[in-house]
Amino acid sequence: MGTKGKLLISAVVIWLFAILAASLLDDVLIRTIVLLILGVVSVVIVQFLAPTDEQMQADAQEKIDAEDIRGLGHTLASSGEPFCQAVDQTSSRINDVVNDSVGSLSQSFQTMTENAHRQQEMMLELLNRISGGNADAVEDEHVTIGDFAGEVGRILDDYVKLFVDVSDKSVSAVHNIQDMVQHFDGMFLLINDIRGIAEQTNLLALNAAIEAARAGEAGRGFAVVADEVRKLSQSSSTLNDQIREKAEVAKSTITRVEKVVGEIASMDMNIAIDAKGHLDGMLKELEEVNSDVSRGVERIAEMNSGVQRDVNQAVTALQFADLVSQEAGSIREQIGVLQSLLQVLTRIDTSGAGAVRQLNSDIQTLAQASRQSAIKMAGNNSAAGEIDLY
Amino acid sequence: MTITTSTSADGSVEISLAETFDFNCVEDFRKAYESVAEESVKAFVIDFRSTHYMDSSALGMLINMQKYWEGRCSQYRIINANQQLKKIFAISRFDKKFTIE
């Protein structure tokens, strides 16, 4: 029998005493009213003092053993444990992988920055070499295309000058040769005169010989002289012929020289013009290529600076690794809370309502810890949104 | 293929060249400028109107003409030369010794 039953009996006893007391009162109306009031009061007392259904159930649960709760708690904790461990390991692996990757990424970026820097230096050096733009490089032995073009132009001018000079001298030589040929012609006239004189001398000698023969014995000596004179005139004539022959050989040689000099002087100037034209064209093209290359190198150098900037930013962005580590730490912390939650039932050492209170208190404590951890995580997340550059 | 010479009233001598002005003209051209009777000539005008080809000896002949008249004539004009001939005069810097028109 429960509390309610006991109370009901108490109420009935009180009520009977009340009836007994009431019988002492003579007024029926008052007696009735007092009885009614007492009846109502008894019912109300019974209603208020009677335990509720919930209390009755709790009363029934008081019988549940703390041992059973701990058994259940161990089952729950052991079935949840592998999951918690898996999450813990995964977060740990995430941390390791991210740290490794970030390490090699940082290494790569550093190498990249160094290479980009070297490339930039090389480009600038190349630019200076091509354009000769660096004032410090004036003393340098490097030949720019501008120098080359100027040098080639000077060489060509010298070549043309030489050309004109040769032509001038050759024509002058030809003039002299022509003068010489004229002198030869004059010489041939003189040779002809000499030949005439020799022939006349021969005739005179012949006449002298005839006159000597006519004089007889007295002219014998004279005949000898006349004969010698005739021989001399003949020798003179022979010599004259030899001189003419030699002079003619000399004249024809001179004429051949004139021809050779003429060949030297007669060069086709169109070749020089074409050469000059081609050279000018090529130099112009070279200068264009040169300026194109310069512009290209400048652009590459600019792009290189951009690459360096980007790499620096990327390196800065790699700080996310720290954040990932922190996140992983938070995950592990939360898992710890979860594990504690799973352990809660195993720590129950009281039975009945005491167990419920203990459970409630433990859960409240753990929930508080979990909330703090969650707040910490949220703080990290907002920090991850914007990475400070250094 | 003849070279003709004419003297104008203002004292300039005009020498008109043939179709080609090359080594074969050395003698004729020399005669043309040496046969000028005047002791002093105001100007020599070389007319290339008919000329379409010349070789390097032409340059030698022109220089020899200048040398022959050095100190007696100071003005030498080349007229009516075609584009190709003008290029030759330009390359050989003849525009500094002659007035190319």
mmCIF file of N, CA and C in Angstrom, chain A residues 37-135:
data_model
loop_
_atom_site.group_PDB
_atom_site.id
_atom_site.type_symbol
_atom_site.label_atom_id
_atom_site.label_comp_id
_atom_site.label_asym_id
_atom_site.label_seq_id
_atom_site.Cartn_x
_atom_site.Cartn_y
_atom_site.Cartn_z
ATOM 1 N N ILE A 37 -17.280 21.049 5.143
ATOM 2 C CA ILE A 37 -15.969 21.702 5.062
ATOM 3 C C ILE A 37 -14.860 20.715 5.361
ATOM 4 N N LEU A 38 -15.026 19.947 6.420
ATOM 5 C CA LEU A 38 -14.016 18.962 6.788
ATOM 6 C C LEU A 38 -13.815 17.934 5.671
ATOM 7 N N GLY A 39 -14.976 17.505 5.093
ATOM 8 C CA GLY A 39 -14.880 16.531 3.958
ATOM 9 C C GLY A 39 -14.043 17.107 2.829
ATOM 10 N N VAL A 40 -14.360 18.349 2.469
ATOM 11 C CA VAL A 40 -13.623 18.985 1.339
ATOM 12 C C VAL A 40 -12.150 19.120 1.687
ATOM 13 N N VAL A 41 -11.896 19.574 2.964
ATOM 14 C CA VAL A 41 -10.494 19.739 3.389
ATOM 15 C C VAL A 41 -9.764 18.407 3.327
ATOM 16 N N SER A 42 -10.421 17.334 3.737
ATOM 17 C CA SER A 42 -9.784 16.012 3.715
ATOM 18 C C SER A 42 -9.432 15.603 2.298
ATOM 19 N N VAL A 43 -10.399 15.801 1.438
ATOM 20 C CA VAL A 43 -10.143 15.416 0.016
ATOM 21 C C VAL A 43 -8.956 16.213 -0.560
ATOM 22 N N VAL A 44 -8.986 17.528 -0.266
ATOM 23 C CA VAL A 44 -7.889 18.381 -0.768
ATOM 24 C C VAL A 44 -6.542 17.925 -0.215
ATOM 25 N N ILE A 45 -6.523 17.639 1.102
ATOM 26 C CA ILE A 45 -5.278 17.164 1.717
ATOM 27 C C ILE A 45 -4.812 15.899 1.050
ATOM 28 N N VAL A 46 -5.765 14.984 0.876
ATOM 29 C CA VAL A 46 -5.399 13.714 0.214
ATOM 30 C C VAL A 46 -4.820 13.989 -1.167
ATOM 31 N N GLN A 47 -5.507 14.863 -1.896
ATOM 32 C CA GLN A 47 -5.056 15.194 -3.266
ATOM 33 C C GLN A 47 -3.669 15.797 -3.253
ATOM 34 N N PHE A 48 -3.416 16.727 -2.300
ATOM 35 C CA PHE A 48 -2.126 17.436 -2.295
ATOM 36 C C PHE A 48 -0.999 16.622 -1.734
ATOM 37 N N LEU A 49 -1.338 15.845 -0.735
ATOM 38 C CA LEU A 49 -0.270 15.084 -0.120
ATOM 39 C C LEU A 49 0.016 13.791 -0.840
ATOM 40 N N ALA A 50 -0.923 13.334 -1.684
ATOM 41 C CA ALA A 50 -0.708 12.050 -2.391
ATOM 42 C C ALA A 50 0.435 12.188 -3.380
ATOM 43 N N PRO A 51 1.349 11.199 -3.468
ATOM 44 C CA PRO A 51 2.440 11.269 -4.448
ATOM 45 C C PRO A 51 1.884 11.167 -5.863
ATOM 46 N N THR A 52 2.617 11.839 -6.873
ATOM 47 C CA THR A 52 2.165 11.817 -8.288
ATOM 48 C C THR A 52 2.548 10.492 -8.901
ATOM 49 N N ASP A 53 2.062 10.300 -10.193
ATOM 50 C CA ASP A 53 2.400 9.067 -10.941
ATOM 51 C C ASP A 53 3.896 9.031 -11.228
ATOM 52 N N GLU A 54 4.478 10.240 -11.554
ATOM 53 C CA GLU A 54 5.911 10.301 -11.880
ATOM 54 C C GLU A 54 6.719 9.833 -10.680
ATOM 55 N N GLN A 55 6.294 10.319 -9.537
ATOM 56 C CA GLN A 55 7.015 9.927 -8.325
ATOM 57 C C GLN A 55 6.903 8.437 -8.112
ATOM 58 N N MET A 56 5.779 7.940 -8.528
ATOM 59 C CA MET A 56 5.591 6.504 -8.367
ATOM 60 C C MET A 56 6.524 5.734 -9.274
ATOM 61 N N GLN A 57 6.677 6.294 -10.532
ATOM 62 C CA GLN A 57 7.602 5.623 -11.470
ATOM 63 C C GLN A 57 9.031 5.700 -10.954
ATOM 64 N N ALA A 58 9.391 6.905 -10.461
ATOM 65 C CA ALA A 58 10.751 7.064 -9.913
ATOM 66 C C ALA A 58 10.976 6.079 -8.781
ATOM 67 N N ASP A 59 9.912 5.934 -8.038
ATOM 68 C CA ASP A 59 10.017 4.961 -6.965
ATOM 69 C C ASP A 59 10.348 3.597 -7.503
ATOM 70 N N ALA A 60 9.729 3.307 -8.675
ATOM 71 C CA ALA A 60 9.983 1.987 -9.286
ATOM 72 C C ALA A 60 11.420 1.900 -9.780
ATOM 73 N N GLN A 61 11.932 3.076 -10.348
ATOM 74 C CA GLN A 61 13.293 3.039 -10.906
ATOM 75 C C GLN A 61 14.363 2.950 -9.828
ATOM 76 N N GLU A 62 13.982 3.361 -8.653
ATOM 77 C CA GLU A 62 14.962 3.280 -7.593
ATOM 78 C C GLU A 62 15.515 1.887 -7.465
ATOM 79 N N LYS A 63 14.749 1.036 -8.043
ATOM 80 C CA LYS A 63 15.182 -0.335 -7.920
ATOM 81 C C LYS A 63 16.260 -0.694 -8.949
ATOM 82 N N ILE A 64 16.451 0.210 -10.011
ATOM 83 C CA ILE A 64 17.485 -0.098 -11.021
ATOM 84 C C ILE A 64 18.857 0.001 -10.363
ATOM 85 N N ASP A 65 19.665 -0.933 -10.586
ATOM 86 C CA ASP A 65 20.951 -1.032 -9.907
ATOM 87 C C ASP A 65 22.027 -0.165 -10.576
ATOM 88 N N ALA A 66 22.852 0.506 -9.828
ATOM 89 C CA ALA A 66 23.974 1.297 -10.384
ATOM 90 C C ALA A 66 24.916 0.413 -11.182
ATOM 91 N N GLU A 67 25.007 -0.827 -10.766
ATOM 92 C CA GLU A 67 25.868 -1.799 -11.477
ATOM 93 C C GLU A 67 25.426 -1.938 -12.937
ATOM 94 N N ASP A 68 24.088 -2.044 -13.105
ATOM 95 C CA ASP A 68 23.544 -2.212 -14.470
ATOM 96 C C ASP A 68 23.875 -0.985 -15.318
ATOM 97 N N ILE A 69 23.723 0.211 -14.698
ATOM 98 C CA ILE A 69 23.980 1.458 -15.453
ATOM 99 C C ILE A 69 25.433 1.482 -15.912
ATOM 100 N N ARG A 70 26.321 1.134 -15.008
ATOM 101 C CA ARG A 70 27.750 1.141 -15.385
ATOM 102 C C ARG A 70 28.023 0.139 -16.501
ATOM 103 N N GLY A 71 27.325 -1.013 -16.452
ATOM 104 C CA GLY A 71 27.479 -2.033 -17.517
ATOM 105 C C GLY A 71 27.076 -1.454 -18.852
ATOM 106 N N LEU A 72 25.923 -0.786 -18.814
ATOM 107 C CA LEU A 72 25.450 -0.150 -20.053
ATOM 108 C C LEU A 72 26.458 0.905 -20.532
ATOM 109 N N GLY A 73 26.907 1.679 -19.541
ATOM 110 C CA GLY A 73 27.893 2.746 -19.852
ATOM 111 C C GLY A 73 29.119 2.182 -20.507
ATOM 112 N N HIS A 74 29.659 1.047 -19.992
ATOM 113 C CA HIS A 74 30.854 0.434 -20.599
ATOM 114 C C HIS A 74 30.571 0.002 -22.016
ATOM 115 N N THR A 75 29.386 -0.597 -22.249
ATOM 116 C CA THR A 75 29.013 -1.033 -23.617
ATOM 117 C C THR A 75 29.017 0.169 -24.557
ATOM 118 N N LEU A 76 28.339 1.260 -24.059
ATOM 119 C CA LEU A 76 28.250 2.479 -24.900
ATOM 120 C C LEU A 76 29.643 3.040 -25.185
ATOM 121 N N ALA A 77 30.439 3.141 -24.116
ATOM 122 C CA ALA A 77 31.786 3.714 -24.274
ATOM 123 C C ALA A 77 32.629 2.865 -25.213
ATOM 124 N N SER A 78 32.552 1.536 -25.084
ATOM 125 C CA SER A 78 33.399 0.685 -25.930
ATOM 126 C C SER A 78 32.926 0.691 -27.373
ATOM 127 N N SER A 79 31.595 0.840 -27.568
ATOM 128 C CA SER A 79 31.152 0.875 -28.981
ATOM 129 C C SER A 79 31.477 2.229 -29.609
ATOM 130 N N GLY A 80 31.540 3.299 -28.795
ATOM 131 C CA GLY A 80 31.846 4.638 -29.358
ATOM 132 C C GLY A 80 33.336 4.875 -29.504
ATOM 133 N N GLU A 81 34.135 4.117 -28.741
ATOM 134 C CA GLU A 81 35.577 4.366 -28.678
ATOM 135 C C GLU A 81 36.270 4.244 -30.054
ATOM 136 N N PRO A 82 36.011 3.166 -30.833
ATOM 137 C CA PRO A 82 36.698 3.038 -32.144
ATOM 138 C C PRO A 82 36.440 4.249 -33.036
ATOM 139 N N PHE A 83 35.194 4.726 -32.982
ATOM 140 C CA PHE A 83 34.860 5.881 -33.818
ATOM 141 C C PHE A 83 35.698 7.090 -33.390
ATOM 142 N N CYS A 84 35.730 7.282 -32.051
ATOM 143 C CA CYS A 84 36.492 8.419 -31.536
ATOM 144 C C CYS A 84 37.972 8.311 -31.897
ATOM 145 N N GLN A 85 38.492 7.093 -31.790
ATOM 146 C CA GLN A 85 39.916 6.888 -32.115
ATOM 147 C C GLN A 85 40.178 7.153 -33.593
ATOM 148 N N ALA A 86 39.212 6.661 -34.427
ATOM 149 C CA ALA A 86 39.375 6.853 -35.880
ATOM 150 C C ALA A 86 39.420 8.343 -36.203
ATOM 151 N N VAL A 87 38.494 9.095 -35.586
ATOM 152 C CA VAL A 87 38.459 10.534 -35.857
ATOM 153 C C VAL A 87 39.748 11.183 -35.361
ATOM 154 N N ASP A 88 40.181 10.766 -34.177
ATOM 155 C CA ASP A 88 41.409 11.294 -33.585
ATOM 156 C C ASP A 88 42.596 11.050 -34.502
ATOM 157 N N GLN A 89 42.700 9.797 -35.013
ATOM 158 C CA GLN A 89 43.821 9.444 -35.908
ATOM 159 C C GLN A 89 43.729 10.235 -37.207
ATOM 160 N N THR A 90 42.504 10.330 -37.718
ATOM 161 C CA THR A 90 42.338 11.052 -38.987
ATOM 162 C C THR A 90 42.791 12.502 -38.836
ATOM 163 N N SER A 91 42.365 13.128 -37.750
ATOM 164 C CA SER A 91 42.741 14.530 -37.568
ATOM 165 C C SER A 91 44.254 14.651 -37.388
ATOM 166 N N SER A 92 44.830 13.638 -36.725
ATOM 167 C CA SER A 92 46.273 13.635 -36.556
ATOM 168 C C SER A 92 46.980 13.490 -37.906
ATOM 169 N N ARG A 93 46.403 12.577 -38.753
ATOM 170 C CA ARG A 93 47.003 12.391 -40.100
ATOM 171 C C ARG A 93 46.870 13.660 -40.937
ATOM 172 N N ILE A 94 45.697 14.287 -40.837
ATOM 173 C CA ILE A 94 45.489 15.548 -41.585
ATOM 174 C C ILE A 94 46.581 16.536 -41.204
ATOM 175 N N ASN A 95 46.809 16.632 -39.916
ATOM 176 C CA ASN A 95 47.830 17.538 -39.406
ATOM 177 C C ASN A 95 49.200 17.212 -40.015
ATOM 178 N N ASP A 96 49.562 15.907 -39.967
ATOM 179 C CA ASP A 96 50.870 15.494 -40.503
ATOM 180 C C ASP A 96 50.983 15.795 -41.992
ATOM 181 N N VAL A 97 49.926 15.372 -42.749
ATOM 182 C CA VAL A 97 49.966 15.544 -44.215
ATOM 183 C C VAL A 97 50.104 17.017 -44.567
ATOM 184 N N VAL A 98 49.297 17.841 -43.895
ATOM 185 C CA VAL A 98 49.342 19.268 -44.195
ATOM 186 C C VAL A 98 50.730 19.820 -43.861
ATOM 187 N N ASN A 99 51.282 19.419 -42.728
ATOM 188 C CA ASN A 99 52.606 19.924 -42.352
ATOM 189 C C ASN A 99 53.666 19.504 -43.364
ATOM 190 N N ASP A 100 53.608 18.211 -43.780
ATOM 191 C CA ASP A 100 54.576 17.723 -44.782
ATOM 192 C C ASP A 100 54.442 18.507 -46.082
ATOM 193 N N SER A 101 53.187 18.601 -46.553
ATOM 194 C CA SER A 101 52.953 19.268 -47.841
ATOM 195 C C SER A 101 53.407 20.701 -47.787
ATOM 196 N N VAL A 102 53.063 21.355 -46.697
ATOM 197 C CA VAL A 102 53.426 22.758 -46.567
ATOM 198 C C VAL A 102 54.946 22.891 -46.529
ATOM 199 N N GLY A 103 55.598 21.924 -45.891
ATOM 200 C CA GLY A 103 57.070 21.951 -45.856
ATOM 201 C C GLY A 103 57.643 21.897 -47.250
ATOM 202 N N SER A 104 57.168 20.916 -48.063
ATOM 203 C CA SER A 104 57.753 20.787 -49.408
ATOM 204 C C SER A 104 57.322 21.944 -50.293
ATOM 205 N N LEU A 105 56.073 22.432 -50.064
ATOM 206 C CA LEU A 105 55.615 23.590 -50.845
ATOM 207 C C LEU A 105 56.487 24.806 -50.555
ATOM 208 N N SER A 106 56.779 25.011 -49.293
ATOM 209 C CA SER A 106 57.620 26.151 -48.915
ATOM 210 C C SER A 106 58.979 26.044 -49.572
ATOM 211 N N GLN A 107 59.525 24.812 -49.556
ATOM 212 C CA GLN A 107 60.832 24.565 -50.188
ATOM 213 C C GLN A 107 60.769 24.927 -51.678
ATOM 214 N N SER A 108 59.693 24.405 -52.333
ATOM 215 C CA SER A 108 59.536 24.656 -53.771
ATOM 216 C C SER A 108 59.417 26.138 -54.052
ATOM 217 N N PHE A 109 58.614 26.806 -53.222
ATOM 218 C CA PHE A 109 58.412 28.232 -53.455
ATOM 219 C C PHE A 109 59.704 29.012 -53.254
ATOM 220 N N GLN A 110 60.483 28.557 -52.291
ATOM 221 C CA GLN A 110 61.754 29.249 -52.034
ATOM 222 C C GLN A 110 62.673 29.106 -53.238
ATOM 223 N N THR A 111 62.756 27.841 -53.757
ATOM 224 C CA THR A 111 63.566 27.589 -54.954
ATOM 225 C C THR A 111 63.064 28.433 -56.112
ATOM 226 N N MET A 112 61.726 28.490 -56.222
ATOM 227 C CA MET A 112 61.106 29.243 -57.301
ATOM 228 C C MET A 112 61.485 30.716 -57.208
ATOM 229 N N THR A 113 61.433 31.242 -56.004
ATOM 230 C CA THR A 113 61.780 32.651 -55.796
ATOM 231 C C THR A 113 63.234 32.900 -56.185
ATOM 232 N N GLU A 114 64.099 31.980 -55.752
ATOM 233 C CA GLU A 114 65.517 32.157 -56.089
ATOM 234 C C GLU A 114 65.720 32.125 -57.593
ATOM 235 N N ASN A 115 65.061 31.140 -58.264
ATOM 236 C CA ASN A 115 65.210 31.019 -59.721
ATOM 237 C C ASN A 115 64.665 32.247 -60.429
ATOM 238 N N ALA A 116 63.510 32.702 -59.941
ATOM 239 C CA ALA A 116 62.909 33.878 -60.568
ATOM 240 C C ALA A 116 63.839 35.077 -60.431
ATOM 241 N N HIS A 117 64.467 35.166 -59.278
ATOM 242 C CA HIS A 117 65.392 36.281 -59.037
ATOM 243 C C HIS A 117 66.578 36.196 -59.993
ATOM 244 N N ARG A 118 67.131 34.968 -60.106
ATOM 245 C CA ARG A 118 68.269 34.780 -61.017
ATOM 246 C C ARG A 118 67.877 35.100 -62.443
ATOM 247 N N GLN A 119 66.670 34.613 -62.821
ATOM 248 C CA GLN A 119 66.176 34.848 -64.174
ATOM 249 C C GLN A 119 66.075 36.349 -64.443
ATOM 250 N N GLN A 120 65.543 37.058 -63.466
ATOM 251 C CA GLN A 120 65.400 38.511 -63.587
ATOM 252 C C GLN A 120 66.765 39.155 -63.818
ATOM 253 N N GLU A 121 67.750 38.733 -63.029
ATOM 254 C CA GLU A 121 69.093 39.310 -63.180
ATOM 255 C C GLU A 121 69.640 39.047 -64.574
ATOM 256 N N MET A 122 69.460 37.789 -65.036
ATOM 257 C CA MET A 122 69.963 37.424 -66.369
ATOM 258 C C MET A 122 69.285 38.245 -67.452
ATOM 259 N N MET A 123 67.965 38.437 -67.292
ATOM 260 C CA MET A 123 67.209 39.197 -68.282
ATOM 261 C C MET A 123 67.727 40.634 -68.352
ATOM 262 N N LEU A 124 67.959 41.208 -67.180
ATOM 263 C CA LEU A 124 68.430 42.590 -67.157
ATOM 264 C C LEU A 124 69.817 42.696 -67.790
ATOM 265 N N GLU A 125 70.647 41.686 -67.516
ATOM 266 C CA GLU A 125 71.987 41.688 -68.102
ATOM 267 C C GLU A 125 71.905 41.593 -69.626
ATOM 268 N N LEU A 126 70.996 40.685 -70.064
ATOM 269 C CA LEU A 126 70.797 40.502 -71.509
ATOM 270 C C LEU A 126 70.335 41.806 -72.152
ATOM 271 N N LEU A 127 69.393 42.454 -71.454
ATOM 272 C CA LEU A 127 68.846 43.718 -71.949
ATOM 273 C C LEU A 127 69.961 44.745 -72.109
ATOM 274 N N ASN A 128 70.817 44.819 -71.100
ATOM 275 C CA ASN A 128 71.911 45.776 -71.165
ATOM 276 C C ASN A 128 72.854 45.458 -72.303
ATOM 277 N N ARG A 129 73.076 44.164 -72.497
ATOM 278 C CA ARG A 129 73.992 43.778 -73.578
ATOM 279 C C ARG A 129 73.439 44.130 -74.938
ATOM 280 N N ILE A 130 72.132 43.909 -75.101
ATOM 281 C CA ILE A 130 71.518 44.160 -76.408
ATOM 282 C C ILE A 130 71.468 45.643 -76.718
ATOM 283 N N SER A 131 70.928 46.415 -75.749
ATOM 284 C CA SER A 131 70.688 47.821 -76.041
ATOM 285 C C SER A 131 71.866 48.702 -75.658
ATOM 286 N N GLY A 132 72.790 48.152 -74.849
ATOM 287 C CA GLY A 132 73.906 48.975 -74.381
ATOM 288 C C GLY A 132 73.392 50.101 -73.518
ATOM 289 N N GLY A 133 72.226 49.873 -72.901
ATOM 290 C CA GLY A 133 71.561 50.929 -72.137
ATOM 291 C C GLY A 133 72.237 51.254 -70.815
ATOM 292 N N ASN A 134 73.019 50.307 -70.319
ATOM 293 C CA ASN A 134 73.632 50.528 -69.011
ATOM 294 C C ASN A 134 74.847 51.433 -69.140
ATOM 295 N N ALA A 135 74.823 52.533 -68.432
ATOM 296 C CA ALA A 135 75.917 53.502 -68.549
ATOM 297 C C ALA A 135 77.240 52.898 -68.075
#
